[in-house]
Amino acid sequence: MQGFIDWMNKSFTPKMNKITGNAWVAGIQDAIMGVLPLILVGSLMTLLSLLKMVIPAIPDLDMINNFSFGLMSLFIAFLIPYYVMQRKKVLDKTIVAGTAGAALYLIAIFPKFSADGATVSFTFERFGGVGMFVALIAGLFTAFIMYLFSKFSFFRNNDSLPDFIVVWFDSLLPVTLILLVGWAFTFQWHIDLFTVINAIFKPLTASAQSFWGFVFFSFLGIFFYSFGISAWVLYPVLYGVWVQGIQENANLVAAGHVATNIHTMEVAAGWIDLGGMGATFGLVFMMTFLAKSKRLKLIGGTVLVPTIFNINEPAIFGAPIAFNPVMMVPMWINGIVLPAITWLTMHFGLVTIPDKMNQMWYLPIGVSTYIFNLDWRGLVLMAVNLVISTLIWYPFFRVYDNQLVETEAAKARAKKEKQAAKVAAEKLQGATES
């Protein structure tokens, strides 16, 4: 185990961090972070729509959700090339790249023009979560072309023209090429890129929504996290699965069907990541009230409140759990057991599958869970998962707590011996001087 951890620490983790820091991957991560405020606004509107069931006087604010979360893919298509150019230090073309990405995305979702060309219509649904993978492709393709042409200039070593004029002309070729590609597919060959790209990614989304896919990806994120690697390394793929899944659930329910996609952020936040990734709430509770070690009791009391709000970085790196052979194992076990229980329970209809986008994972444990599906049975499942995760943590917690107690006792004995030796030395020195 220690050899494996050493290999992960010295070899695997640095490589994964290098991948995460890659301009292309980091650009996608930055883009997702960039739209989070709008997604949170959409989540707030969802919450207000739930309150409207109790307080009818609250106005219908669904339209705000449509123009925040509902336009997410369009924003992503703009932000990916923007941030990739920023990461690649091509700072003079960030805005141009972003607008080109948005334009390509609008072409890719197959707009329809009237006979006279005066009006254009879009399928509004394609702007939202179901267009996530199309936005990723459009954004990355735009970023690639813009970066490819970034070293070319019509006015090399020419200081007589204003910079913005140089940027305008140097952007002509790459932007034209980007739009020509979109034009050829959509208006010449009449290929619906939106449908084609989603069909290509369908095996991925289908496998991720399966039992084994859900358990695997849930475990993988927790496994990385136990080595200090942010789960963001998986977001370029998983975020598309999540938002597409919850959007499809909403569409199914609106059409009178039952939601089927279990692999969403709402499910992970409400029933698996109890206290944060790895379900650390039970562990932190035991650290606070059951630990004999001064270290664990102090850390537990310090991080208990953040953990209630599903923020567990202080516990992961403070206990520590990351790179701790004793504590990593129960974290991995939770990363397999809780997703398995949750998927099976929802798949067989024992708990309602969430069908509304609501990423308020930072609400207290239990509160967020109920908001996600408004099903009291969901609270029962959460309580079961909480008990099971705590039982999984317990024996490992006891072993680690006892280790720390022994370490603390040894340090205390060493300190007393050092003080006794110092006192004896001082007495000997005093006797010698007298």
Short mmCIF file of C-alpha atoms in Angstrom, two decimals:
data_model
loop_
_atom_site.label_atom_id
_atom_site.label_comp_id
_atom_site.label_asym_id
_atom_site.label_seq_id
_atom_site.Cartn_x
_atom_site.Cartn_y
_atom_site.Cartn_z
CA MET A 1 0.00 0.00 0.00
CA GLN A 2 2.75 2.45 0.92
CA GLY A 3 4.64 1.64 -2.28
CA PHE A 4 1.47 2.31 -4.29
CA ILE A 5 0.94 5.62 -2.52
CA ASP A 6 4.56 6.62 -3.13
CA TRP A 7 4.12 5.85 -6.84
CA MET A 8 0.90 7.88 -6.97
CA ASN A 9 2.57 10.77 -5.16
CA LYS A 10 5.78 10.84 -7.19
CA SER A 11 4.62 9.73 -10.62
CA PHE A 12 0.87 9.63 -11.24
CA THR A 13 -0.28 12.75 -9.39
CA PRO A 14 2.28 15.10 -11.01
CA LYS A 15 1.27 13.79 -14.44
CA MET A 16 -2.43 14.29 -13.71
CA ASN A 17 -1.77 17.80 -12.42
CA LYS A 18 0.15 18.47 -15.63
CA ILE A 19 -2.88 17.35 -17.65
CA THR A 20 -5.16 19.53 -15.54
CA GLY A 21 -2.86 22.48 -16.15
CA ASN A 22 -2.82 21.90 -19.92
CA ALA A 23 -4.21 24.95 -21.71
CA TRP A 24 -6.90 22.96 -23.53
CA VAL A 25 -8.18 21.10 -20.48
CA ALA A 26 -7.81 24.16 -18.26
CA GLY A 27 -9.69 26.21 -20.85
CA ILE A 28 -12.69 23.89 -20.57
CA GLN A 29 -12.51 24.01 -16.78
CA ASP A 30 -12.31 27.82 -16.84
CA ALA A 31 -15.32 27.96 -19.16
CA ILE A 32 -17.40 25.78 -16.83
CA MET A 33 -16.35 27.93 -13.88
CA GLY A 34 -17.28 30.98 -15.92
CA VAL A 35 -20.90 29.88 -16.36
CA LEU A 36 -21.36 28.70 -12.76
CA PRO A 37 -22.83 32.04 -11.59
CA LEU A 38 -25.50 31.76 -14.30
CA ILE A 39 -26.15 28.13 -13.37
CA LEU A 40 -26.55 29.16 -9.74
CA VAL A 41 -29.03 31.84 -10.82
CA GLY A 42 -30.95 29.12 -12.66
CA SER A 43 -30.85 26.99 -9.50
CA LEU A 44 -32.24 29.89 -7.47
CA MET A 45 -35.09 30.29 -9.96
CA THR A 46 -35.83 26.58 -9.60
CA LEU A 47 -35.96 27.02 -5.83
CA LEU A 48 -38.32 29.98 -6.16
CA SER A 49 -40.56 27.96 -8.46
CA LEU A 50 -40.80 25.35 -5.71
CA LEU A 51 -41.72 28.05 -3.19
CA LYS A 52 -44.40 29.27 -5.60
CA MET A 53 -46.25 26.01 -4.88
CA VAL A 54 -46.59 27.23 -1.29
CA ILE A 55 -46.75 30.99 -1.93
CA PRO A 56 -48.75 31.55 -5.17
CA ALA A 57 -48.03 35.30 -5.04
CA ILE A 58 -44.45 34.66 -6.15
CA PRO A 59 -44.22 35.52 -9.88
CA ASP A 60 -43.32 32.88 -12.46
CA LEU A 61 -39.58 33.33 -12.96
CA ASP A 62 -38.93 30.34 -15.22
CA MET A 63 -38.00 32.68 -18.06
CA ILE A 64 -34.95 33.80 -16.06
CA ASN A 65 -33.92 30.15 -15.81
CA ASN A 66 -34.30 29.88 -19.60
CA PHE A 67 -31.91 32.77 -20.13
CA SER A 68 -29.31 31.60 -17.60
CA PHE A 69 -28.98 27.80 -17.45
CA GLY A 70 -31.05 27.57 -20.64
CA LEU A 71 -28.29 29.31 -22.66
CA MET A 72 -25.39 27.52 -21.00
CA SER A 73 -24.05 25.76 -24.11
CA LEU A 74 -23.91 29.02 -26.05
CA PHE A 75 -21.90 30.60 -23.24
CA ILE A 76 -19.55 27.59 -23.13
CA ALA A 77 -18.94 27.83 -26.88
CA PHE A 78 -17.84 31.44 -26.35
CA LEU A 79 -15.78 30.89 -23.21
CA ILE A 80 -13.72 27.85 -24.26
CA PRO A 81 -11.82 29.58 -27.10
CA TYR A 82 -11.65 32.74 -24.99
CA TYR A 83 -9.91 30.98 -22.12
CA VAL A 84 -7.75 28.73 -24.30
CA MET A 85 -6.38 31.82 -26.05
CA GLN A 86 -5.82 33.37 -22.65
CA ARG A 87 -3.98 30.27 -21.42
CA LYS A 88 -1.93 30.17 -24.62
CA LYS A 89 -0.97 33.84 -24.07
CA VAL A 90 -2.64 34.95 -27.32
CA LEU A 91 -4.24 37.80 -25.43
CA ASP A 92 -5.07 40.01 -28.41
CA LYS A 93 -7.49 37.47 -29.91
CA THR A 94 -9.45 36.27 -26.88
CA ILE A 95 -12.64 38.18 -27.69
CA VAL A 96 -12.47 37.41 -31.40
CA ALA A 97 -11.99 33.71 -30.65
CA GLY A 98 -14.93 33.74 -28.24
CA THR A 99 -17.31 35.39 -30.69
CA ALA A 100 -16.20 33.02 -33.46
CA GLY A 101 -16.90 30.06 -31.16
CA ALA A 102 -20.39 31.36 -30.39
CA ALA A 103 -21.06 31.95 -34.09
CA LEU A 104 -19.94 28.43 -35.00
CA TYR A 105 -22.17 27.01 -32.29
CA LEU A 106 -25.19 28.89 -33.62
CA ILE A 107 -24.53 27.39 -37.05
CA ALA A 108 -23.98 23.90 -35.60
CA ILE A 109 -27.39 23.75 -33.90
CA PHE A 110 -29.01 23.89 -37.35
CA PRO A 111 -30.92 27.17 -37.60
CA LYS A 112 -33.81 27.45 -40.05
CA PHE A 113 -34.36 30.58 -42.12
CA SER A 114 -37.63 31.72 -43.61
CA ALA A 115 -37.98 31.75 -47.40
CA ASP A 116 -37.22 35.47 -47.60
CA GLY A 117 -34.36 35.17 -45.10
CA ALA A 118 -35.93 37.78 -42.83
CA THR A 119 -36.34 35.51 -39.80
CA VAL A 120 -34.40 32.63 -38.32
CA SER A 121 -35.62 30.01 -35.86
CA PHE A 122 -33.71 27.83 -33.42
CA THR A 123 -34.78 24.89 -31.30
CA PHE A 124 -34.42 26.60 -27.94
CA GLU A 125 -33.68 23.36 -26.12
CA ARG A 126 -30.38 23.09 -28.03
CA PHE A 127 -28.98 26.12 -26.24
CA GLY A 128 -29.14 24.35 -22.89
CA GLY A 129 -27.58 21.30 -21.33
CA VAL A 130 -28.30 18.94 -24.23
CA GLY A 131 -25.94 21.02 -26.38
CA MET A 132 -22.98 20.71 -24.01
CA PHE A 133 -20.92 18.33 -26.15
CA VAL A 134 -21.63 20.38 -29.28
CA ALA A 135 -20.40 23.47 -27.42
CA LEU A 136 -17.22 21.63 -26.39
CA ILE A 137 -16.45 20.61 -29.98
CA ALA A 138 -17.29 24.03 -31.42
CA GLY A 139 -15.23 25.80 -28.77
CA LEU A 140 -12.19 23.53 -29.06
CA PHE A 141 -12.24 23.59 -32.87
CA THR A 142 -12.43 27.39 -32.85
CA ALA A 143 -9.60 27.62 -30.32
CA PHE A 144 -7.45 25.24 -32.39
CA ILE A 145 -7.88 27.24 -35.61
CA MET A 146 -7.35 30.59 -33.87
CA TYR A 147 -4.20 29.34 -32.16
CA LEU A 148 -2.93 27.78 -35.40
CA PHE A 149 -3.13 31.18 -37.10
CA SER A 150 -1.89 33.14 -34.09
CA LYS A 151 1.71 33.04 -35.32
CA PHE A 152 0.75 34.47 -38.71
CA SER A 153 0.39 38.19 -39.33
CA PHE A 154 -0.14 40.36 -42.39
CA PHE A 155 1.83 43.12 -40.69
CA ARG A 156 4.80 41.42 -39.09
CA ASN A 157 7.24 43.90 -37.52
CA ASN A 158 5.03 46.81 -38.53
CA ASP A 159 4.67 49.38 -35.77
CA SER A 160 2.91 52.03 -37.81
CA LEU A 161 -0.59 50.57 -37.45
CA PRO A 162 -2.69 50.51 -34.28
CA ASP A 163 -2.82 47.12 -32.59
CA PHE A 164 -6.57 46.72 -33.02
CA ILE A 165 -6.24 47.16 -36.80
CA VAL A 166 -3.60 44.40 -36.88
CA VAL A 167 -5.85 42.11 -34.83
CA TRP A 168 -8.79 42.77 -37.16
CA PHE A 169 -6.91 41.80 -40.31
CA ASP A 170 -5.02 38.90 -38.73
CA SER A 171 -8.33 37.43 -37.57
CA LEU A 172 -9.87 37.43 -41.05
CA LEU A 173 -8.41 34.14 -42.22
CA PRO A 174 -9.05 31.98 -39.13
CA VAL A 175 -12.56 33.35 -38.50
CA THR A 176 -13.45 32.89 -42.18
CA LEU A 177 -12.19 29.30 -42.10
CA ILE A 178 -14.15 28.54 -38.92
CA LEU A 179 -17.40 29.90 -40.33
CA LEU A 180 -16.82 28.25 -43.72
CA VAL A 181 -16.62 24.85 -42.02
CA GLY A 182 -19.90 25.48 -40.23
CA TRP A 183 -21.51 26.84 -43.41
CA ALA A 184 -20.42 23.82 -45.46
CA PHE A 185 -21.81 21.26 -43.04
CA THR A 186 -25.07 23.05 -42.27
CA PHE A 187 -26.06 25.00 -45.37
CA GLN A 188 -24.32 23.11 -48.18
CA TRP A 189 -24.39 19.48 -47.08
CA HIS A 190 -27.42 19.95 -44.79
CA ILE A 191 -25.82 17.94 -42.01
CA ASP A 192 -27.23 18.56 -38.53
CA LEU A 193 -23.98 18.75 -36.54
CA PHE A 194 -25.91 18.90 -33.30
CA THR A 195 -27.47 15.49 -33.95
CA VAL A 196 -24.25 14.00 -35.31
CA ILE A 197 -22.06 15.11 -32.38
CA ASN A 198 -24.59 13.97 -29.78
CA ALA A 199 -24.84 10.62 -31.57
CA ILE A 200 -21.05 10.25 -31.37
CA PHE A 201 -21.12 10.93 -27.63
CA LYS A 202 -24.22 8.80 -27.03
CA PRO A 203 -22.23 5.67 -26.08
CA LEU A 204 -20.35 7.72 -23.47
CA THR A 205 -23.48 9.24 -21.95
CA ALA A 206 -25.31 5.89 -22.06
CA SER A 207 -22.45 4.07 -20.33
CA ALA A 208 -22.13 6.85 -17.74
CA GLN A 209 -25.84 6.54 -16.94
CA SER A 210 -25.59 2.76 -16.49
CA PHE A 211 -25.04 1.15 -13.10
CA TRP A 212 -21.39 0.31 -13.72
CA GLY A 213 -20.71 3.65 -15.40
CA PHE A 214 -22.23 5.59 -12.53
CA VAL A 215 -20.28 3.62 -9.92
CA PHE A 216 -17.05 3.81 -11.91
CA PHE A 217 -17.08 7.57 -12.52
CA SER A 218 -18.22 8.27 -8.96
CA PHE A 219 -15.37 6.17 -7.60
CA LEU A 220 -12.83 7.65 -10.04
CA GLY A 221 -13.48 11.20 -8.86
CA ILE A 222 -13.14 10.17 -5.21
CA PHE A 223 -10.03 8.09 -5.97
CA PHE A 224 -8.34 11.12 -7.57
CA TYR A 225 -9.47 13.36 -4.71
CA SER A 226 -7.86 11.01 -2.16
CA PHE A 227 -4.53 11.84 -3.79
CA GLY A 228 -5.17 15.56 -3.75
CA ILE A 229 -6.15 15.66 -7.43
CA SER A 230 -9.17 17.86 -7.98
CA ALA A 231 -12.24 16.18 -9.46
CA TRP A 232 -12.13 19.02 -12.00
CA VAL A 233 -9.85 16.79 -14.05
CA LEU A 234 -12.98 14.79 -14.96
CA TYR A 235 -15.30 17.76 -15.52
CA PRO A 236 -14.60 18.22 -19.27
CA VAL A 237 -16.37 14.88 -19.76
CA LEU A 238 -18.63 14.52 -16.72
CA TYR A 239 -20.16 17.99 -16.81
CA GLY A 240 -21.59 17.23 -20.23
CA VAL A 241 -23.09 14.00 -18.88
CA TRP A 242 -24.56 15.79 -15.85
CA VAL A 243 -26.20 18.75 -17.53
CA GLN A 244 -27.42 16.71 -20.48
CA GLY A 245 -28.83 14.13 -18.08
CA ILE A 246 -30.79 16.62 -15.97
CA GLN A 247 -32.04 18.44 -19.09
CA GLU A 248 -33.29 15.17 -20.58
CA ASN A 249 -34.99 14.34 -17.28
CA ALA A 250 -36.79 17.70 -17.33
CA ASN A 251 -37.90 17.10 -20.92
CA LEU A 252 -39.17 13.60 -20.09
CA VAL A 253 -41.20 14.82 -17.12
CA ALA A 254 -42.60 17.75 -19.12
CA ALA A 255 -43.76 15.24 -21.73
CA GLY A 256 -45.52 13.16 -19.08
CA HIS A 257 -42.85 10.48 -18.72
CA VAL A 258 -40.61 9.48 -15.83
CA ALA A 259 -37.05 10.76 -15.41
CA THR A 260 -34.47 8.06 -16.15
CA ASN A 261 -31.01 9.66 -15.90
CA ILE A 262 -29.51 9.02 -12.47
CA HIS A 263 -26.00 10.25 -13.19
CA THR A 264 -26.42 13.97 -12.50
CA MET A 265 -24.76 16.45 -10.19
CA GLU A 266 -27.99 16.68 -8.20
CA VAL A 267 -27.89 12.97 -7.34
CA ALA A 268 -24.21 13.08 -6.44
CA ALA A 269 -24.68 16.11 -4.19
CA GLY A 270 -27.86 14.90 -2.54
CA TRP A 271 -27.10 11.27 -1.77
CA ILE A 272 -23.42 10.43 -2.32
CA ASP A 273 -21.19 13.38 -1.42
CA LEU A 274 -22.59 13.73 2.11
CA GLY A 275 -20.32 16.32 3.68
CA GLY A 276 -18.28 16.52 0.47
CA MET A 277 -16.73 14.02 -1.92
CA GLY A 278 -16.07 10.74 -0.12
CA ALA A 279 -19.02 11.21 2.27
CA THR A 280 -16.89 12.64 5.07
CA PHE A 281 -19.70 13.95 7.30
CA GLY A 282 -19.80 10.80 9.46
CA LEU A 283 -16.04 10.85 9.85
CA VAL A 284 -15.95 14.52 10.85
CA PHE A 285 -18.78 13.92 13.34
CA MET A 286 -16.77 11.11 14.97
CA MET A 287 -13.62 13.22 14.96
CA THR A 288 -15.48 15.96 16.81
CA PHE A 289 -17.29 13.88 19.44
CA LEU A 290 -15.56 10.48 19.68
CA ALA A 291 -11.88 11.10 18.98
CA LYS A 292 -9.40 10.56 21.82
CA SER A 293 -6.61 12.20 19.87
CA LYS A 294 -6.27 15.92 20.52
CA ARG A 295 -5.36 16.47 16.87
CA LEU A 296 -8.45 14.79 15.43
CA LYS A 297 -10.80 16.35 17.99
CA LEU A 298 -9.44 19.83 17.21
CA ILE A 299 -9.64 19.34 13.45
CA GLY A 300 -13.14 17.83 13.73
CA GLY A 301 -14.48 20.77 15.70
CA THR A 302 -12.89 23.19 13.26
CA VAL A 303 -14.24 21.63 10.06
CA LEU A 304 -17.66 20.42 11.28
CA VAL A 305 -19.60 23.48 10.13
CA PRO A 306 -18.05 23.58 6.62
CA THR A 307 -18.72 19.84 6.32
CA ILE A 308 -22.42 20.36 7.09
CA PHE A 309 -22.43 22.59 4.00
CA ASN A 310 -20.62 19.92 1.95
CA ILE A 311 -17.24 21.67 1.98
CA ASN A 312 -14.64 19.12 3.02
CA GLU A 313 -11.28 20.30 1.70
CA PRO A 314 -10.23 21.22 5.28
CA ALA A 315 -10.99 17.66 6.41
CA ILE A 316 -9.37 16.00 3.40
CA PHE A 317 -6.10 17.85 3.81
CA GLY A 318 -6.27 18.60 7.54
CA ALA A 319 -6.98 15.18 9.09
CA PRO A 320 -5.43 14.25 6.66
CA ILE A 321 -7.32 11.79 4.50
CA ALA A 322 -5.38 12.48 1.31
CA PHE A 323 -2.23 10.36 1.08
CA ASN A 324 -3.15 8.67 4.36
CA PRO A 325 -3.06 4.85 3.85
CA VAL A 326 -5.47 4.23 6.73
CA MET A 327 -8.11 6.79 5.77
CA MET A 328 -7.99 6.52 1.97
CA VAL A 329 -9.38 2.97 1.94
CA PRO A 330 -12.76 3.78 3.58
CA MET A 331 -13.05 6.80 1.31
CA TRP A 332 -12.66 4.49 -1.70
CA ILE A 333 -15.16 2.00 -0.26
CA ASN A 334 -17.72 4.80 0.19
CA GLY A 335 -17.02 5.81 -3.41
CA ILE A 336 -18.28 2.39 -4.53
CA VAL A 337 -20.96 1.44 -1.99
CA LEU A 338 -22.97 4.70 -1.87
CA PRO A 339 -23.27 5.13 -5.66
CA ALA A 340 -24.31 1.47 -5.98
CA ILE A 341 -27.04 1.80 -3.33
CA THR A 342 -28.26 5.11 -4.74
CA TRP A 343 -28.42 3.95 -8.36
CA LEU A 344 -30.28 0.74 -7.52
CA THR A 345 -32.75 2.53 -5.24
CA MET A 346 -33.60 5.16 -7.87
CA HIS A 347 -33.53 2.75 -10.81
CA PHE A 348 -36.20 0.56 -9.22
CA GLY A 349 -38.41 3.56 -8.40
CA LEU A 350 -38.01 3.54 -4.64
CA VAL A 351 -36.86 7.19 -4.71
CA THR A 352 -37.77 9.85 -7.27
CA ILE A 353 -35.00 10.74 -9.73
CA PRO A 354 -34.36 14.54 -9.78
CA ASP A 355 -35.74 16.23 -12.89
CA LYS A 356 -34.89 19.89 -12.26
CA MET A 357 -31.52 21.55 -12.55
CA ASN A 358 -30.63 22.63 -9.03
CA GLN A 359 -26.95 22.83 -8.16
CA MET A 360 -27.38 24.18 -4.64
CA TRP A 361 -25.07 21.53 -3.23
CA TYR A 362 -23.78 24.05 -0.69
CA LEU A 363 -27.04 23.99 1.31
CA PRO A 364 -26.94 21.96 4.56
CA ILE A 365 -27.09 18.18 4.30
CA GLY A 366 -30.73 17.09 4.11
CA VAL A 367 -32.03 20.48 3.00
CA SER A 368 -30.41 20.21 -0.42
CA THR A 369 -31.38 16.53 -0.67
CA TYR A 370 -35.08 17.26 -0.23
CA ILE A 371 -35.02 20.22 -2.62
CA PHE A 372 -33.50 18.08 -5.37
CA ASN A 373 -36.55 15.80 -5.73
CA LEU A 374 -39.19 16.85 -3.12
CA ASP A 375 -39.54 13.21 -2.10
CA TRP A 376 -39.48 12.30 1.61
CA ARG A 377 -38.18 8.87 0.60
CA GLY A 378 -35.07 10.65 -0.61
CA LEU A 379 -34.39 11.74 2.97
CA VAL A 380 -34.68 8.12 4.09
CA LEU A 381 -32.14 7.07 1.44
CA MET A 382 -29.85 9.90 2.50
CA ALA A 383 -30.09 8.77 6.15
CA VAL A 384 -29.33 5.18 5.16
CA ASN A 385 -26.31 6.29 3.12
CA LEU A 386 -25.16 8.48 6.00
CA VAL A 387 -25.31 5.59 8.47
CA ILE A 388 -23.58 3.18 6.08
CA SER A 389 -20.81 5.65 5.26
CA THR A 390 -20.24 6.30 8.98
CA LEU A 391 -20.04 2.56 9.69
CA ILE A 392 -17.51 2.21 6.88
CA TRP A 393 -15.40 5.02 8.35
CA TYR A 394 -15.65 3.81 11.95
CA PRO A 395 -13.06 0.98 12.19
CA PHE A 396 -10.50 2.93 10.17
CA PHE A 397 -11.18 6.04 12.25
CA ARG A 398 -10.54 4.04 15.42
CA VAL A 399 -7.25 2.67 14.10
CA TYR A 400 -6.05 6.11 13.02
CA ASP A 401 -7.25 7.74 16.25
CA ASN A 402 -5.34 5.16 18.33
CA GLN A 403 -2.22 5.72 16.22
CA LEU A 404 -2.40 9.45 16.87
CA VAL A 405 -3.02 8.89 20.61
CA GLU A 406 0.13 6.77 20.79
CA THR A 407 2.09 9.35 18.79
CA GLU A 408 0.87 12.17 21.02
CA ALA A 409 1.72 10.15 24.15
CA ALA A 410 5.18 9.40 22.80
CA LYS A 411 5.76 13.08 22.07
CA ALA A 412 4.53 14.00 25.55
CA ARG A 413 6.91 11.47 27.12
CA ALA A 414 9.79 12.71 25.02
CA LYS A 415 8.98 16.29 26.03
CA LYS A 416 8.91 15.36 29.74
CA GLU A 417 12.17 13.47 29.42
CA LYS A 418 13.74 16.43 27.66
CA GLN A 419 12.52 18.79 30.38
CA ALA A 420 13.74 16.41 33.11
CA ALA A 421 17.13 16.16 31.42
CA LYS A 422 17.28 19.93 31.19
CA VAL A 423 16.46 20.33 34.90
CA ALA A 424 19.05 17.70 35.84
CA ALA A 425 21.64 19.43 33.69
CA GLU A 426 20.87 22.77 35.33
CA LYS A 427 21.20 21.23 38.83
CA LEU A 428 24.48 19.58 37.88
CA GLN A 429 25.80 22.82 36.49
CA GLY A 430 24.74 24.67 39.70
CA ALA A 431 26.42 22.08 41.92
CA THR A 432 29.59 22.28 39.84
CA GLU A 433 29.70 26.08 40.08
CA SER A 434 29.17 26.02 43.86
#
